[in-house]
Amino acid sequence: MQDRLRAWEDDFVPSFWSAKNAMLQAAGVAFERHGVREGQQFVLMCLWREDGLSPGEIARRLSLATPTVTRTVTRMETSGLVERHPHPTDARLVSVRLTERGQGLRAALDAEMNALSERALRGFGEEERRAFTRMLDALTANLRAER
Amino acid sequence: MQDRLRAWEDDFVPSFWSAKNAMLQAAGVAFERHGVREGQQFVLMCLWREDGLSPGEIARRLSLATPTVTRTVTRMETSGLVERHPHPTDARLVSVRLTERGQGLRAALDAEMNALSERALRGFGEEERRAFTRMLDALTANLRAER
DNA sequence: ACGGAAACATTAGTCGGCTAACGAAAAAGC
DNA sequence: GCTTTTTCGTTAGCCGACTAATGTTTCCGT
Protein backbone atom coordinates (compact mmCIF):
# COMPACT_ATOMS: atom_id res chain seq x y z
CA MET A 1 0.00 0.00 0.00
CA GLN A 2 2.94 2.26 0.57
CA ASP A 3 2.80 4.08 -2.74
CA ARG A 4 -0.88 4.20 -3.29
CA LEU A 5 -2.32 5.95 -0.34
CA ARG A 6 -0.42 9.18 -0.17
CA ALA A 7 -3.55 11.29 -0.10
CA TRP A 8 -2.86 13.11 3.13
CA GLU A 9 -0.28 15.78 3.57
CA ASP A 10 0.98 13.76 6.46
CA ASP A 11 1.17 10.13 5.47
CA PHE A 12 2.45 8.99 8.79
CA VAL A 13 -0.71 7.15 9.83
CA PRO A 14 -0.84 4.79 6.83
CA SER A 15 2.86 4.10 7.18
CA PHE A 16 2.46 3.25 10.82
CA TRP A 17 -0.50 1.06 10.07
CA SER A 18 1.40 -0.90 7.44
CA ALA A 19 4.33 -1.32 9.77
CA LYS A 20 2.01 -2.50 12.52
CA ASN A 21 0.49 -5.17 10.33
CA ALA A 22 3.87 -6.30 9.03
CA MET A 23 5.19 -6.58 12.58
CA LEU A 24 2.12 -8.47 13.74
CA GLN A 25 2.49 -11.02 11.01
CA ALA A 26 6.23 -11.42 11.48
CA ALA A 27 5.83 -11.83 15.22
CA GLY A 28 3.10 -14.40 14.73
CA VAL A 29 5.33 -16.49 12.51
CA ALA A 30 8.29 -16.11 14.83
CA PHE A 31 6.52 -17.31 17.95
CA GLU A 32 4.10 -19.90 16.69
CA ARG A 33 6.70 -22.62 16.53
CA HIS A 34 7.20 -22.24 20.28
CA GLY A 35 3.50 -22.57 20.95
CA VAL A 36 3.32 -18.94 21.97
CA ARG A 37 0.90 -16.50 20.40
CA GLU A 38 1.76 -12.96 19.50
CA GLY A 39 1.11 -10.88 22.60
CA GLN A 40 1.62 -13.71 25.05
CA GLN A 41 5.33 -13.13 25.11
CA PHE A 42 4.76 -9.84 26.87
CA VAL A 43 2.81 -11.55 29.61
CA LEU A 44 5.64 -14.04 29.94
CA MET A 45 8.08 -11.17 30.06
CA CYS A 46 6.22 -9.71 33.02
CA LEU A 47 6.27 -13.02 34.85
CA TRP A 48 9.94 -13.66 34.14
CA ARG A 49 10.68 -10.45 35.93
CA GLU A 50 8.24 -11.12 38.74
CA ASP A 51 6.33 -14.36 39.00
CA GLY A 52 2.91 -14.62 40.60
CA LEU A 53 1.51 -11.29 39.47
CA SER A 54 -2.23 -10.80 39.29
CA PRO A 55 -4.03 -10.27 35.97
CA GLY A 56 -4.80 -6.69 36.90
CA GLU A 57 -1.19 -5.95 37.73
CA ILE A 58 -0.03 -7.48 34.46
CA ALA A 59 -2.58 -5.39 32.61
CA ARG A 60 -1.32 -2.28 34.36
CA ARG A 61 2.29 -3.00 33.51
CA LEU A 62 1.47 -3.71 29.88
CA SER A 63 -1.05 -0.91 29.53
CA LEU A 64 -3.74 -3.38 28.56
CA ALA A 65 -7.36 -3.77 29.61
CA THR A 66 -7.81 -6.38 32.31
CA PRO A 67 -10.16 -8.63 30.31
CA THR A 68 -7.51 -8.90 27.63
CA VAL A 69 -5.10 -10.34 30.17
CA THR A 70 -7.75 -12.55 31.74
CA ARG A 71 -8.47 -14.28 28.48
CA THR A 72 -4.86 -14.43 27.41
CA VAL A 73 -3.99 -16.06 30.73
CA THR A 74 -6.77 -18.59 30.22
CA ARG A 75 -5.32 -19.54 26.85
CA MET A 76 -1.82 -19.67 28.22
CA GLU A 77 -3.10 -21.91 30.99
CA THR A 78 -4.63 -24.21 28.41
CA SER A 79 -1.36 -24.41 26.51
CA GLY A 80 0.57 -25.07 29.71
CA LEU A 81 2.53 -21.86 30.00
CA VAL A 82 1.11 -20.57 33.28
CA GLU A 83 -1.13 -21.60 36.17
CA ARG A 84 -3.66 -19.74 38.26
CA HIS A 85 -3.35 -19.87 42.04
CA PRO A 86 -5.34 -18.19 44.78
CA HIS A 87 -3.71 -15.30 46.54
CA PRO A 88 -2.81 -16.20 50.15
CA THR A 89 -4.28 -13.14 51.88
CA ASP A 90 -6.57 -11.41 49.40
CA ALA A 91 -9.32 -13.58 47.97
CA ARG A 92 -10.03 -11.11 45.18
CA LEU A 93 -6.61 -11.55 43.66
CA VAL A 94 -5.41 -14.32 41.42
CA SER A 95 -1.76 -15.26 41.26
CA VAL A 96 -0.50 -16.14 37.80
CA ARG A 97 2.55 -18.39 38.00
CA LEU A 98 4.85 -19.72 35.35
CA THR A 99 4.99 -23.43 34.71
CA GLU A 100 8.30 -25.09 34.00
CA ARG A 101 7.55 -24.83 30.34
CA GLY A 102 6.82 -21.15 30.70
CA GLN A 103 10.11 -20.60 32.44
CA GLY A 104 12.02 -22.74 30.01
CA LEU A 105 10.94 -20.71 27.01
CA ARG A 106 12.74 -17.62 28.16
CA ALA A 107 15.99 -18.09 26.26
CA ALA A 108 14.30 -19.23 23.07
CA LEU A 109 11.83 -16.37 23.01
CA ASP A 110 14.57 -13.95 23.86
CA ALA A 111 16.49 -15.09 20.81
CA GLU A 112 13.38 -14.97 18.68
CA MET A 113 12.70 -11.44 19.81
CA ASN A 114 16.19 -10.30 18.97
CA ALA A 115 16.01 -11.97 15.59
CA LEU A 116 12.76 -10.18 14.90
CA SER A 117 14.32 -6.84 15.83
CA GLU A 118 17.23 -7.57 13.60
CA ARG A 119 15.04 -8.43 10.64
CA ALA A 120 12.84 -5.41 11.13
CA LEU A 121 15.70 -2.98 11.56
CA ARG A 122 18.05 -4.32 8.93
CA GLY A 123 19.99 -1.47 7.43
CA PHE A 124 19.42 0.78 10.42
CA GLY A 125 22.50 2.17 12.13
CA GLU A 126 23.03 2.02 15.85
CA GLU A 127 22.09 5.62 16.36
CA GLU A 128 19.13 5.30 14.06
CA ARG A 129 17.79 2.36 16.04
CA ARG A 130 18.02 4.25 19.25
CA ALA A 131 16.33 7.27 17.69
CA PHE A 132 13.56 5.08 16.30
CA THR A 133 12.87 3.45 19.65
CA ARG A 134 12.94 6.82 21.34
CA MET A 135 10.41 8.19 18.87
CA LEU A 136 8.13 5.21 19.43
CA ASP A 137 8.24 5.80 23.16
CA ALA A 138 7.54 9.49 22.64
CA LEU A 139 4.55 8.62 20.49
CA THR A 140 3.18 6.32 23.16
CA ALA A 141 3.67 8.97 25.81
CA ASN A 142 1.94 11.58 23.64
CA LEU A 143 -1.12 9.45 23.08
CA ARG A 144 -1.40 8.19 26.63
CA ALA A 145 -0.90 11.63 28.10
CA GLU A 146 -3.95 13.51 26.92
CA ARG A 147 -6.73 11.21 27.84
CA MET B 1 5.18 -0.84 30.60
CA GLN B 2 7.79 1.41 29.15
CA ASP B 3 10.17 1.24 32.09
CA ARG B 4 9.57 -2.21 33.32
CA LEU B 5 10.37 -4.49 30.46
CA ARG B 6 13.85 -3.53 29.47
CA ALA B 7 15.14 -7.06 29.68
CA TRP B 8 16.41 -7.33 26.12
CA GLU B 9 19.47 -5.63 24.82
CA ASP B 10 17.30 -4.32 22.07
CA ASP B 11 14.03 -3.05 23.52
CA PHE B 12 12.65 -2.00 20.20
CA VAL B 13 9.97 -4.68 20.04
CA PRO B 14 8.22 -3.77 23.31
CA SER B 15 8.38 -0.10 22.40
CA PHE B 16 6.81 -0.79 19.05
CA TRP B 17 4.15 -2.94 20.64
CA SER B 18 3.21 -0.24 23.13
CA ALA B 19 3.08 2.36 20.39
CA LYS B 20 0.90 0.07 18.31
CA ASN B 21 -1.60 -0.38 21.11
CA ALA B 22 -1.66 3.32 21.91
CA MET B 23 -2.26 4.16 18.26
CA LEU B 24 -5.01 1.58 17.94
CA GLN B 25 -6.85 2.96 20.90
CA ALA B 26 -6.46 6.57 19.83
CA ALA B 27 -7.63 5.77 16.32
CA GLY B 28 -10.62 3.90 17.66
CA VAL B 29 -11.69 6.88 19.72
CA ALA B 30 -11.06 9.30 16.85
CA PHE B 31 -13.19 7.46 14.32
CA GLU B 32 -15.99 5.98 16.36
CA ARG B 33 -17.98 9.20 16.43
CA HIS B 34 -18.19 9.07 12.63
CA GLY B 35 -19.48 5.52 12.70
CA VAL B 36 -16.23 4.24 11.23
CA ARG B 37 -14.19 1.52 12.87
CA GLU B 38 -10.44 1.55 13.08
CA GLY B 39 -9.16 -0.05 9.90
CA GLN B 40 -12.19 0.81 7.80
CA GLN B 41 -10.79 4.21 6.98
CA PHE B 42 -8.09 2.56 4.89
CA VAL B 43 -10.68 0.75 2.84
CA LEU B 44 -12.47 4.04 2.37
CA MET B 45 -9.18 5.63 1.36
CA CYS B 46 -8.76 3.05 -1.38
CA LEU B 47 -12.25 3.69 -2.67
CA TRP B 48 -11.89 7.45 -2.58
CA ARG B 49 -8.98 7.07 -4.92
CA GLU B 50 -10.70 4.52 -7.09
CA ASP B 51 -14.27 3.49 -6.54
CA GLY B 52 -15.60 0.05 -7.42
CA LEU B 53 -12.54 -1.98 -6.53
CA SER B 54 -12.90 -5.65 -5.73
CA PRO B 55 -12.20 -7.04 -2.25
CA GLY B 56 -9.12 -8.82 -3.52
CA GLU B 57 -7.74 -5.69 -5.10
CA ILE B 58 -8.34 -3.72 -1.91
CA ALA B 59 -6.58 -6.43 0.05
CA ARG B 60 -3.65 -6.28 -2.33
CA ARG B 61 -3.33 -2.53 -2.07
CA LEU B 62 -3.54 -2.59 1.70
CA SER B 63 -1.39 -5.70 2.14
CA LEU B 64 -4.19 -7.50 3.91
CA ALA B 65 -5.58 -11.00 3.59
CA THR B 66 -8.67 -11.13 1.42
CA PRO B 67 -11.01 -12.51 4.10
CA THR B 68 -10.17 -9.53 6.27
CA VAL B 69 -11.46 -7.23 3.58
CA THR B 70 -14.47 -9.40 2.84
CA ARG B 71 -15.70 -9.21 6.39
CA THR B 72 -14.83 -5.55 6.79
CA VAL B 73 -16.78 -4.75 3.65
CA THR B 74 -19.75 -6.68 5.01
CA ARG B 75 -19.71 -4.56 8.16
CA MET B 76 -19.27 -1.38 6.20
CA GLU B 77 -22.20 -2.43 4.06
CA THR B 78 -24.29 -2.92 7.18
CA SER B 79 -23.38 0.52 8.45
CA GLY B 80 -24.16 2.07 5.09
CA LEU B 81 -20.68 3.08 3.98
CA VAL B 82 -20.39 0.92 0.86
CA GLU B 83 -22.41 -1.35 -1.38
CA ARG B 84 -21.61 -4.56 -3.20
CA HIS B 85 -22.33 -4.77 -6.92
CA PRO B 86 -21.68 -7.50 -9.46
CA HIS B 87 -18.85 -6.91 -11.87
CA PRO B 88 -20.13 -6.30 -15.40
CA THR B 89 -17.87 -8.71 -17.26
CA ASP B 90 -16.30 -11.04 -14.68
CA ALA B 91 -18.73 -12.92 -12.48
CA ARG B 92 -16.03 -13.85 -10.02
CA LEU B 93 -15.40 -10.26 -9.06
CA VAL B 94 -17.38 -8.07 -6.72
CA SER B 95 -17.40 -4.33 -7.11
CA VAL B 96 -17.34 -2.40 -3.85
CA ARG B 97 -18.82 1.07 -4.30
CA LEU B 98 -19.06 3.99 -1.96
CA THR B 99 -22.47 5.17 -0.84
CA GLU B 100 -23.15 8.87 -0.52
CA ARG B 101 -22.42 8.62 3.14
CA GLY B 102 -19.12 6.92 2.41
CA GLN B 103 -18.16 9.66 0.03
CA GLY B 104 -19.33 12.40 2.35
CA LEU B 105 -17.08 11.27 5.17
CA ARG B 106 -13.92 12.02 3.30
CA ALA B 107 -13.28 15.52 4.60
CA ALA B 108 -14.17 14.66 8.18
CA LEU B 109 -11.98 11.57 8.29
CA ASP B 110 -9.18 13.43 6.61
CA ALA B 111 -9.28 16.00 9.38
CA GLU B 112 -9.49 13.30 12.03
CA MET B 113 -6.49 11.56 10.54
CA ASN B 114 -4.43 14.72 10.54
CA ALA B 115 -5.44 15.46 14.11
CA LEU B 116 -4.35 11.99 15.12
CA SER B 117 -0.98 12.47 13.46
CA GLU B 118 -0.58 15.75 15.17
CA ARG B 119 -1.37 14.32 18.59
CA ALA B 120 0.90 11.36 18.08
CA LEU B 121 3.82 13.40 16.79
CA ARG B 122 3.57 16.35 19.13
CA GLY B 123 7.03 17.66 19.82
CA PHE B 124 8.49 16.13 16.67
CA GLY B 125 10.20 18.47 14.25
CA GLU B 126 9.50 18.46 10.53
CA GLU B 127 12.64 16.56 9.70
CA GLU B 128 12.05 14.15 12.55
CA ARG B 129 8.58 13.33 11.29
CA ARG B 130 9.86 12.61 7.85
CA ALA B 131 12.62 10.45 9.23
CA PHE B 132 10.15 8.56 11.41
CA THR B 133 7.81 7.85 8.51
CA ARG B 134 10.75 6.81 6.37
CA MET B 135 11.89 4.37 9.04
CA LEU B 136 8.42 2.89 9.36
CA ASP B 137 8.33 2.30 5.62
CA ALA B 138 11.78 0.75 5.74
CA LEU B 139 10.64 -1.58 8.51
CA THR B 140 7.63 -2.66 6.49
CA ALA B 141 9.79 -3.27 3.45
CA ASN B 142 12.27 -5.29 5.50
CA LEU B 143 9.63 -7.56 6.93
CA ARG B 144 7.71 -8.01 3.71
CA ALA B 145 10.84 -8.66 1.69
CA GLU B 146 12.07 -11.91 3.16
CA ARG B 147 8.98 -14.02 3.21
C1' DA C 1 -14.34 -28.53 -27.01
C1' DC C 2 -13.45 -29.93 -22.86
C1' DG C 3 -11.04 -30.86 -18.54
C1' DG C 4 -7.74 -29.25 -15.31
C1' DA C 5 -5.55 -25.20 -13.29
C1' DA C 6 -5.84 -20.64 -11.53
C1' DA C 7 -8.31 -16.69 -9.59
C1' DC C 8 -11.86 -14.92 -6.71
C1' DA C 9 -15.07 -14.29 -2.85
C1' DT C 10 -16.91 -16.27 0.99
C1' DT C 11 -17.40 -19.06 5.34
C1' DA C 12 -15.56 -20.99 9.54
C1' DG C 13 -12.60 -20.80 13.22
C1' DT C 14 -8.44 -18.76 16.07
C1' DC C 15 -6.37 -14.95 18.52
C1' DG C 16 -5.56 -10.17 20.45
C1' DG C 17 -7.44 -5.70 21.35
C1' DC C 18 -11.54 -3.18 23.44
C1' DT C 19 -16.04 -1.79 26.42
C1' DA C 20 -19.93 -2.94 29.30
C1' DA C 21 -22.04 -5.53 32.76
C1' DC C 22 -21.65 -8.83 36.79
C1' DG C 23 -20.57 -10.82 41.10
C1' DA C 24 -17.59 -11.39 44.91
C1' DA C 25 -14.38 -9.71 48.30
C1' DA C 26 -11.96 -6.07 50.82
C1' DA C 27 -11.95 -1.22 52.49
C1' DA C 28 -13.97 2.76 54.01
C1' DG C 29 -17.50 5.36 56.35
C1' DC C 30 -20.81 6.04 59.62
C1' DG D 1 -21.04 -3.59 63.32
C1' DC D 2 -23.32 -2.78 59.30
C1' DT D 3 -23.71 -0.45 54.96
C1' DT D 4 -21.66 1.60 51.10
C1' DT D 5 -17.93 2.15 48.10
C1' DT D 6 -14.00 0.54 45.87
C1' DT D 7 -11.22 -3.08 43.85
C1' DC D 8 -10.78 -7.18 41.39
C1' DG D 9 -11.60 -10.97 38.13
C1' DT D 10 -14.55 -12.92 34.89
C1' DT D 11 -18.07 -13.21 31.19
C1' DA D 12 -20.20 -11.59 26.97
C1' DG D 13 -19.95 -9.39 22.81
C1' DC D 14 -17.75 -6.21 19.18
C1' DC D 15 -13.99 -5.55 15.75
C1' DG D 16 -9.60 -6.39 13.05
C1' DA D 17 -5.98 -9.54 11.80
C1' DC D 18 -4.82 -14.31 10.24
C1' DT D 19 -5.14 -19.38 8.01
C1' DA D 20 -7.68 -23.22 6.05
C1' DA D 21 -11.31 -24.95 3.44
C1' DT D 22 -15.34 -24.33 0.00
C1' DG D 23 -17.60 -23.21 -4.16
C1' DT D 24 -17.76 -20.45 -8.39
C1' DT D 25 -16.10 -18.70 -12.46
C1' DT D 26 -12.62 -17.94 -15.75
C1' DC D 27 -8.75 -19.24 -18.23
C1' DC D 28 -5.49 -22.26 -20.44
C1' DG D 29 -3.68 -26.33 -22.56
C1' DT D 30 -4.43 -30.10 -25.03
CSV table of C-alpha atoms in Angstrom, one decimal, chain B residues 9-131:
chain,number,residue,atom,x,y,z
B,9,GLU,CA,19.5,-5.6,24.8
B,10,ASP,CA,17.3,-4.3,22.1
B,11,ASP,CA,14.0,-3.0,23.5
B,12,PHE,CA,12.7,-2.0,20.2
B,13,VAL,CA,10.0,-4.7,20.0
B,14,PRO,CA,8.2,-3.8,23.3
B,15,SER,CA,8.4,-0.1,22.4
B,16,PHE,CA,6.8,-0.8,19.1
B,17,TRP,CA,4.2,-2.9,20.6
B,18,SER,CA,3.2,-0.2,23.1
B,19,ALA,CA,3.1,2.4,20.4
B,20,LYS,CA,0.9,0.1,18.3
B,21,ASN,CA,-1.6,-0.4,21.1
B,22,ALA,CA,-1.7,3.3,21.9
B,23,MET,CA,-2.3,4.2,18.3
B,24,LEU,CA,-5.0,1.6,17.9
B,25,GLN,CA,-6.9,3.0,20.9
B,26,ALA,CA,-6.5,6.6,19.8
B,27,ALA,CA,-7.6,5.8,16.3
B,28,GLY,CA,-10.6,3.9,17.7
B,29,VAL,CA,-11.7,6.9,19.7
B,30,ALA,CA,-11.1,9.3,16.8
B,31,PHE,CA,-13.2,7.5,14.3
B,32,GLU,CA,-16.0,6.0,16.4
B,33,ARG,CA,-18.0,9.2,16.4
B,34,HIS,CA,-18.2,9.1,12.6
B,35,GLY,CA,-19.5,5.5,12.7
B,36,VAL,CA,-16.2,4.2,11.2
B,37,ARG,CA,-14.2,1.5,12.9
B,38,GLU,CA,-10.4,1.6,13.1
B,39,GLY,CA,-9.2,-0.1,9.9
B,40,GLN,CA,-12.2,0.8,7.8
B,41,GLN,CA,-10.8,4.2,7.0
B,42,PHE,CA,-8.1,2.6,4.9
B,43,VAL,CA,-10.7,0.8,2.8
B,44,LEU,CA,-12.5,4.0,2.4
B,45,MET,CA,-9.2,5.6,1.4
B,46,CYS,CA,-8.8,3.1,-1.4
B,47,LEU,CA,-12.3,3.7,-2.7
B,48,TRP,CA,-11.9,7.5,-2.6
B,49,ARG,CA,-9.0,7.1,-4.9
B,50,GLU,CA,-10.7,4.5,-7.1
B,51,ASP,CA,-14.3,3.5,-6.5
B,52,GLY,CA,-15.6,0.1,-7.4
B,53,LEU,CA,-12.5,-2.0,-6.5
B,54,SER,CA,-12.9,-5.6,-5.7
B,55,PRO,CA,-12.2,-7.0,-2.2
B,56,GLY,CA,-9.1,-8.8,-3.5
B,57,GLU,CA,-7.7,-5.7,-5.1
B,58,ILE,CA,-8.3,-3.7,-1.9
B,59,ALA,CA,-6.6,-6.4,0.1
B,60,ARG,CA,-3.6,-6.3,-2.3
B,61,ARG,CA,-3.3,-2.5,-2.1
B,62,LEU,CA,-3.5,-2.6,1.7
B,63,SER,CA,-1.4,-5.7,2.1
B,64,LEU,CA,-4.2,-7.5,3.9
B,65,ALA,CA,-5.6,-11.0,3.6
B,66,THR,CA,-8.7,-11.1,1.4
B,67,PRO,CA,-11.0,-12.5,4.1
B,68,THR,CA,-10.2,-9.5,6.3
B,69,VAL,CA,-11.5,-7.2,3.6
B,70,THR,CA,-14.5,-9.4,2.8
B,71,ARG,CA,-15.7,-9.2,6.4
B,72,THR,CA,-14.8,-5.6,6.8
B,73,VAL,CA,-16.8,-4.7,3.6
B,74,THR,CA,-19.7,-6.7,5.0
B,75,ARG,CA,-19.7,-4.6,8.2
B,76,MET,CA,-19.3,-1.4,6.2
B,77,GLU,CA,-22.2,-2.4,4.1
B,78,THR,CA,-24.3,-2.9,7.2
B,79,SER,CA,-23.4,0.5,8.4
B,80,GLY,CA,-24.2,2.1,5.1
B,81,LEU,CA,-20.7,3.1,4.0
B,82,VAL,CA,-20.4,0.9,0.9
B,83,GLU,CA,-22.4,-1.4,-1.4
B,84,ARG,CA,-21.6,-4.6,-3.2
B,85,HIS,CA,-22.3,-4.8,-6.9
B,86,PRO,CA,-21.7,-7.5,-9.5
B,87,HIS,CA,-18.8,-6.9,-11.9
B,88,PRO,CA,-20.1,-6.3,-15.4
B,89,THR,CA,-17.9,-8.7,-17.3
B,90,ASP,CA,-16.3,-11.0,-14.7
B,91,ALA,CA,-18.7,-12.9,-12.5
B,92,ARG,CA,-16.0,-13.8,-10.0
B,93,LEU,CA,-15.4,-10.3,-9.1
B,94,VAL,CA,-17.4,-8.1,-6.7
B,95,SER,CA,-17.4,-4.3,-7.1
B,96,VAL,CA,-17.3,-2.4,-3.8
B,97,ARG,CA,-18.8,1.1,-4.3
B,98,LEU,CA,-19.1,4.0,-2.0
B,99,THR,CA,-22.5,5.2,-0.8
B,100,GLU,CA,-23.1,8.9,-0.5
B,101,ARG,CA,-22.4,8.6,3.1
B,102,GLY,CA,-19.1,6.9,2.4
B,103,GLN,CA,-18.2,9.7,0.0
B,104,GLY,CA,-19.3,12.4,2.3
B,105,LEU,CA,-17.1,11.3,5.2
B,106,ARG,CA,-13.9,12.0,3.3
B,107,ALA,CA,-13.3,15.5,4.6
B,108,ALA,CA,-14.2,14.7,8.2
B,109,LEU,CA,-12.0,11.6,8.3
B,110,ASP,CA,-9.2,13.4,6.6
B,111,ALA,CA,-9.3,16.0,9.4
B,112,GLU,CA,-9.5,13.3,12.0
B,113,MET,CA,-6.5,11.6,10.5
B,114,ASN,CA,-4.4,14.7,10.5
B,115,ALA,CA,-5.4,15.5,14.1
B,116,LEU,CA,-4.4,12.0,15.1
B,117,SER,CA,-1.0,12.5,13.5
B,118,GLU,CA,-0.6,15.8,15.2
B,119,ARG,CA,-1.4,14.3,18.6
B,120,ALA,CA,0.9,11.4,18.1
B,121,LEU,CA,3.8,13.4,16.8
B,122,ARG,CA,3.6,16.3,19.1
B,123,GLY,CA,7.0,17.7,19.8
B,124,PHE,CA,8.5,16.1,16.7
B,125,GLY,CA,10.2,18.5,14.2
B,126,GLU,CA,9.5,18.5,10.5
B,127,GLU,CA,12.6,16.6,9.7
B,128,GLU,CA,12.1,14.2,12.5
B,129,ARG,CA,8.6,13.3,11.3
B,130,ARG,CA,9.9,12.6,7.9
B,131,ALA,CA,12.6,10.4,9.2
